[in-house]
């Protein structure tokens, strides 16, 4: 898929220079002012924005600030275009979230090289994030299975132990065994319910290292709370 570049400049000549320089390798969309740029950025989600600083009305710094306010546009890399070479302008741009600066008049080959470098960097970052996310998810699934296996194994051990020692000729022994069977069956059911609910949350929500830890703590808290209700049903009459 061809990367989409948004060129924002109130000068038709400057937009034309950018378009001609980049159109052989990229899809180009243009905005002649800041307001239009924000609408296009939100709607088209370009892979990169070339943003002029000195524009009438909303200048490049204000556009950049507004881009940073929203999650879906904050991640778009922005290269600022300016005729100014003052250090304080560059510093302000970087502080607001710009990734690079190109001073006008710029060389066509330099423009292409800067754009390609930033797109390559973003692609590498996306790959790194995807890999880290997948590793975190795999660890979460592994820990989830370990936690669930532990609880199910304990319940089954108690079940089998009571079945093996029950004296069928002793009504009290049978009653106690049936009570344990019921309790441990309920415990397994709770474990499976928590497993199902947690799997749904992991599917619907983004996963990162912090999220992975959060899921694990949530699993343990849910299990402890629900198993405690099994042990003390009278204290939790609303539990089903």
Short mmCIF file of C-alpha atoms in Angstrom, two decimals:
data_model
loop_
_atom_site.label_atom_id
_atom_site.label_comp_id
_atom_site.label_asym_id
_atom_site.label_seq_id
_atom_site.Cartn_x
_atom_site.Cartn_y
_atom_site.Cartn_z
CA UNK A 1 0.00 0.00 0.00
CA UNK A 2 1.39 3.39 -1.04
CA UNK A 3 2.11 5.67 1.96
CA UNK A 4 -0.10 8.75 2.18
CA UNK A 5 1.62 12.11 2.75
CA UNK A 6 -0.33 15.19 3.85
CA UNK A 7 1.28 18.46 2.70
CA UNK A 8 0.09 21.50 4.68
CA UNK A 9 1.12 24.91 3.35
CA UNK A 10 -0.79 28.09 2.51
CA UNK A 11 1.46 28.64 -0.49
CA UNK A 12 0.27 26.83 -3.66
CA UNK A 13 3.80 26.99 -5.03
CA UNK A 14 5.28 25.23 -2.00
CA UNK A 15 2.59 22.56 -2.09
CA UNK A 16 3.30 22.00 -5.78
CA UNK A 17 7.03 21.62 -5.12
CA UNK A 18 6.35 18.99 -2.44
CA UNK A 19 3.79 17.18 -4.58
CA UNK A 20 6.10 16.99 -7.61
CA UNK A 21 9.01 15.85 -5.47
CA UNK A 22 7.11 13.04 -3.78
CA UNK A 23 4.30 11.91 -6.06
CA UNK A 24 6.36 9.25 -7.83
CA UNK A 25 6.68 7.25 -4.60
CA UNK A 26 3.82 8.45 -2.40
CA UNK A 27 0.15 9.36 -2.52
CA UNK A 28 -0.16 13.09 -1.83
CA UNK A 29 -3.06 14.99 -0.28
CA UNK A 30 -2.88 18.76 0.24
CA UNK A 31 -4.27 21.24 2.77
CA UNK A 32 -4.02 25.00 2.34
CA UNK A 33 -4.59 25.91 6.00
CA UNK A 34 -4.47 24.48 9.50
CA UNK A 35 -8.19 23.86 9.88
CA UNK A 36 -8.31 21.85 6.67
CA UNK A 37 -5.21 19.92 7.71
CA UNK A 38 -6.80 18.80 10.99
CA UNK A 39 -9.91 17.55 9.20
CA UNK A 40 -7.89 15.61 6.62
CA UNK A 41 -5.55 14.17 9.28
CA UNK A 42 -8.48 12.90 11.35
CA UNK A 43 -10.28 11.49 8.32
CA UNK A 44 -7.45 10.05 6.18
CA UNK A 45 -4.86 9.17 8.85
CA UNK A 46 -1.82 9.95 6.66
CA UNK A 47 1.42 8.09 7.23
CA UNK A 48 3.30 11.40 7.51
CA UNK A 49 2.56 15.14 7.56
CA UNK A 50 4.70 17.88 6.01
CA UNK A 51 3.62 20.96 7.94
CA UNK A 52 4.57 24.56 7.21
CA UNK A 53 5.05 26.72 10.32
CA UNK A 54 4.35 30.19 8.94
CA UNK A 55 0.73 30.15 7.79
CA UNK A 56 -2.03 32.72 8.10
CA UNK A 57 -4.63 32.01 10.75
CA UNK A 58 -3.68 28.80 12.50
CA UNK A 59 0.09 28.41 12.24
CA UNK A 60 2.02 25.15 12.17
CA UNK A 61 2.71 25.14 15.90
CA UNK A 62 -1.00 25.35 16.71
CA UNK A 63 -1.80 22.61 14.21
CA UNK A 64 0.89 20.43 15.76
CA UNK A 65 -0.51 21.04 19.26
CA UNK A 66 -4.01 20.05 18.16
CA UNK A 67 -2.69 16.92 16.45
CA UNK A 68 -1.10 15.91 19.74
CA UNK A 69 -4.41 16.23 21.59
CA UNK A 70 -5.98 13.20 19.93
CA UNK A 71 -4.80 9.61 20.11
CA UNK A 72 -5.46 8.84 16.45
CA UNK A 73 -3.43 11.82 15.14
CA UNK A 74 -0.76 11.99 17.85
CA UNK A 75 1.03 9.00 16.34
CA UNK A 76 1.39 10.55 12.88
CA UNK A 77 5.00 11.68 12.32
CA UNK A 78 5.26 15.40 11.47
CA UNK A 79 8.06 17.12 9.57
CA UNK A 80 7.99 20.88 9.89
CA UNK A 81 8.67 23.08 6.86
CA UNK A 82 9.95 26.56 7.55
CA UNK A 83 12.00 29.34 6.06
CA UNK A 84 13.24 30.15 9.54
CA UNK A 85 16.45 28.72 10.82
CA UNK A 86 16.24 29.98 14.37
CA UNK A 87 17.06 27.42 17.03
CA UNK A 88 14.15 28.42 19.28
CA UNK A 89 11.66 27.61 16.52
CA UNK A 90 13.17 24.17 16.09
CA UNK A 91 13.14 23.59 19.84
CA UNK A 92 9.50 24.57 20.09
CA UNK A 93 8.60 22.24 17.25
CA UNK A 94 10.37 19.30 18.85
CA UNK A 95 8.77 20.07 22.22
CA UNK A 96 5.34 19.99 20.58
CA UNK A 97 6.02 16.59 19.02
CA UNK A 98 7.59 17.21 15.59
CA UNK A 99 10.01 14.51 14.49
CA UNK A 100 12.15 16.53 12.10
CA UNK A 101 12.70 19.91 10.47
CA UNK A 102 13.28 20.89 6.85
CA UNK A 103 14.34 24.47 6.15
CA UNK A 104 13.06 26.13 2.97
CA UNK A 105 14.15 26.37 0.28
CA UNK A 106 14.86 22.64 0.48
CA UNK A 107 16.55 20.30 -1.93
CA UNK A 108 14.23 17.80 -3.63
CA UNK A 109 16.49 14.85 -2.89
CA UNK A 110 16.84 15.93 0.73
CA UNK A 111 13.07 16.11 1.08
CA UNK A 112 12.64 12.60 -0.33
CA UNK A 113 15.41 11.24 1.89
CA UNK A 114 13.96 12.82 5.05
CA UNK A 115 10.46 11.54 4.30
CA UNK A 116 11.68 8.02 3.53
CA UNK A 117 13.85 7.96 6.66
CA UNK A 118 10.94 8.97 8.91
CA UNK A 119 8.57 6.48 7.34
CA UNK A 120 11.16 3.73 7.70
CA UNK A 121 11.71 4.66 11.34
CA UNK A 122 7.96 4.59 12.02
CA UNK A 123 7.60 1.21 10.32
CA UNK A 124 10.42 -0.22 12.43
CA UNK A 125 8.81 1.22 15.56
CA UNK A 126 5.45 -0.30 14.66
CA UNK A 127 7.09 -3.69 14.14
CA UNK A 128 8.84 -3.39 17.51
CA UNK A 129 5.58 -2.47 19.26
CA UNK A 130 3.71 -5.33 17.60
CA UNK A 131 6.42 -7.78 18.62
CA UNK A 132 6.46 -6.52 22.22
CA UNK A 133 2.67 -6.67 22.35
CA UNK A 134 2.63 -10.25 21.08
CA UNK A 135 5.32 -11.29 23.56
CA UNK A 136 3.36 -9.70 26.40
CA UNK A 137 0.18 -11.46 25.29
CA UNK A 138 1.99 -14.80 25.11
CA UNK A 139 3.34 -14.32 28.63
CA UNK A 140 -0.11 -13.38 29.88
CA UNK A 141 -1.67 -16.48 28.34
CA UNK A 142 1.09 -18.64 29.81
CA UNK A 143 0.61 -17.21 33.29
CA UNK A 144 -3.15 -17.49 32.94
CA UNK A 145 -2.90 -21.19 32.13
CA UNK A 146 -0.49 -21.79 35.02
CA UNK A 147 -2.80 -20.02 37.49
CA UNK A 148 -5.89 -21.86 36.28
CA UNK A 149 -4.12 -25.23 36.20
CA UNK A 150 -3.02 -24.74 39.79
CA UNK A 151 -6.56 -24.12 41.04
CA UNK A 152 -8.12 -26.90 38.98
CA UNK A 153 -5.43 -29.38 40.04
CA UNK A 154 -6.00 -28.56 43.72
CA UNK A 155 -9.74 -29.06 43.34
CA UNK A 156 -9.31 -32.37 41.52
CA UNK A 157 -6.82 -33.59 44.14
CA UNK A 158 -9.37 -32.96 46.90
CA UNK A 159 -12.12 -34.59 44.84
CA UNK A 160 -10.14 -37.75 44.16
CA UNK A 161 -8.89 -37.92 47.73
CA UNK A 162 -12.42 -37.85 49.15
CA UNK A 163 -13.68 -40.42 46.64
CA UNK A 164 -10.85 -42.80 47.56
CA UNK A 165 -11.43 -42.62 51.32
CA UNK A 166 -15.22 -42.56 51.40
CA UNK A 167 -16.85 -45.42 53.27
CA UNK A 168 -20.04 -46.25 51.38
CA UNK A 169 -21.37 -48.11 54.44
CA UNK A 170 -21.06 -44.98 56.58
CA UNK A 171 -23.72 -42.34 55.80
CA UNK A 172 -21.71 -39.59 57.50
CA UNK A 173 -18.66 -40.42 55.41
CA UNK A 174 -20.75 -40.33 52.23
CA UNK A 175 -22.30 -37.00 53.26
CA UNK A 176 -18.90 -35.43 53.86
CA UNK A 177 -17.58 -36.75 50.55
CA UNK A 178 -20.58 -35.39 48.65
CA UNK A 179 -20.11 -32.02 50.32
CA UNK A 180 -16.48 -31.91 49.21
CA UNK A 181 -17.43 -33.00 45.70
CA UNK A 182 -20.00 -30.20 45.49
CA UNK A 183 -17.59 -27.60 46.89
CA UNK A 184 -14.73 -28.52 44.58
CA UNK A 185 -17.02 -28.76 41.56
CA UNK A 186 -18.19 -25.22 42.32
CA UNK A 187 -14.57 -24.17 42.65
CA UNK A 188 -13.74 -25.55 39.21
CA UNK A 189 -16.79 -23.79 37.77
CA UNK A 190 -15.60 -20.48 39.24
CA UNK A 191 -12.13 -20.99 37.79
CA UNK A 192 -13.62 -21.62 34.35
CA UNK A 193 -15.84 -18.53 34.62
CA UNK A 194 -12.85 -16.35 35.50
CA UNK A 195 -10.87 -17.92 32.66
CA UNK A 196 -13.62 -17.10 30.18
CA UNK A 197 -14.06 -13.51 31.42
CA UNK A 198 -10.31 -12.84 31.40
CA UNK A 199 -9.91 -14.28 27.91
CA UNK A 200 -12.62 -11.90 26.69
CA UNK A 201 -10.86 -8.91 28.26
CA UNK A 202 -7.52 -9.89 26.75
CA UNK A 203 -9.17 -10.15 23.34
CA UNK A 204 -10.90 -6.77 23.53
CA UNK A 205 -8.25 -4.63 25.20
CA UNK A 206 -4.73 -3.64 24.07
CA UNK A 207 -1.94 -5.67 25.61
CA UNK A 208 1.34 -4.32 26.89
CA UNK A 209 3.61 -5.20 29.78
CA UNK A 210 1.64 -3.14 32.28
CA UNK A 211 -1.60 -4.54 30.93
CA UNK A 212 -0.25 -8.07 31.30
CA UNK A 213 0.47 -7.52 34.97
CA UNK A 214 -2.92 -5.93 35.44
CA UNK A 215 -4.66 -8.95 33.95
CA UNK A 216 -2.77 -11.35 36.19
CA UNK A 217 -3.58 -9.40 39.35
CA UNK A 218 -7.19 -9.19 38.22
CA UNK A 219 -7.31 -12.96 37.74
CA UNK A 220 -5.95 -13.61 41.21
CA UNK A 221 -8.26 -11.09 42.84
CA UNK A 222 -11.32 -12.54 41.13
CA UNK A 223 -10.39 -16.09 42.07
CA UNK A 224 -9.73 -15.22 45.70
CA UNK A 225 -12.96 -13.26 45.99
CA UNK A 226 -15.18 -15.88 44.37
CA UNK A 227 -13.59 -18.85 46.13
CA UNK A 228 -14.00 -17.03 49.44
CA UNK A 229 -17.71 -16.71 48.64
CA UNK A 230 -17.83 -20.46 48.11
CA UNK A 231 -16.26 -21.05 51.50
CA UNK A 232 -18.60 -18.61 53.27
CA UNK A 233 -21.89 -18.61 51.31
CA UNK A 234 -23.87 -17.15 54.22
CA UNK A 235 -21.71 -14.01 54.14
CA UNK A 236 -22.52 -13.52 50.46
CA UNK A 237 -26.21 -14.29 49.95
CA UNK A 238 -26.28 -12.44 46.65
CA UNK A 239 -23.75 -14.78 45.00
CA UNK A 240 -25.11 -17.25 42.44
#
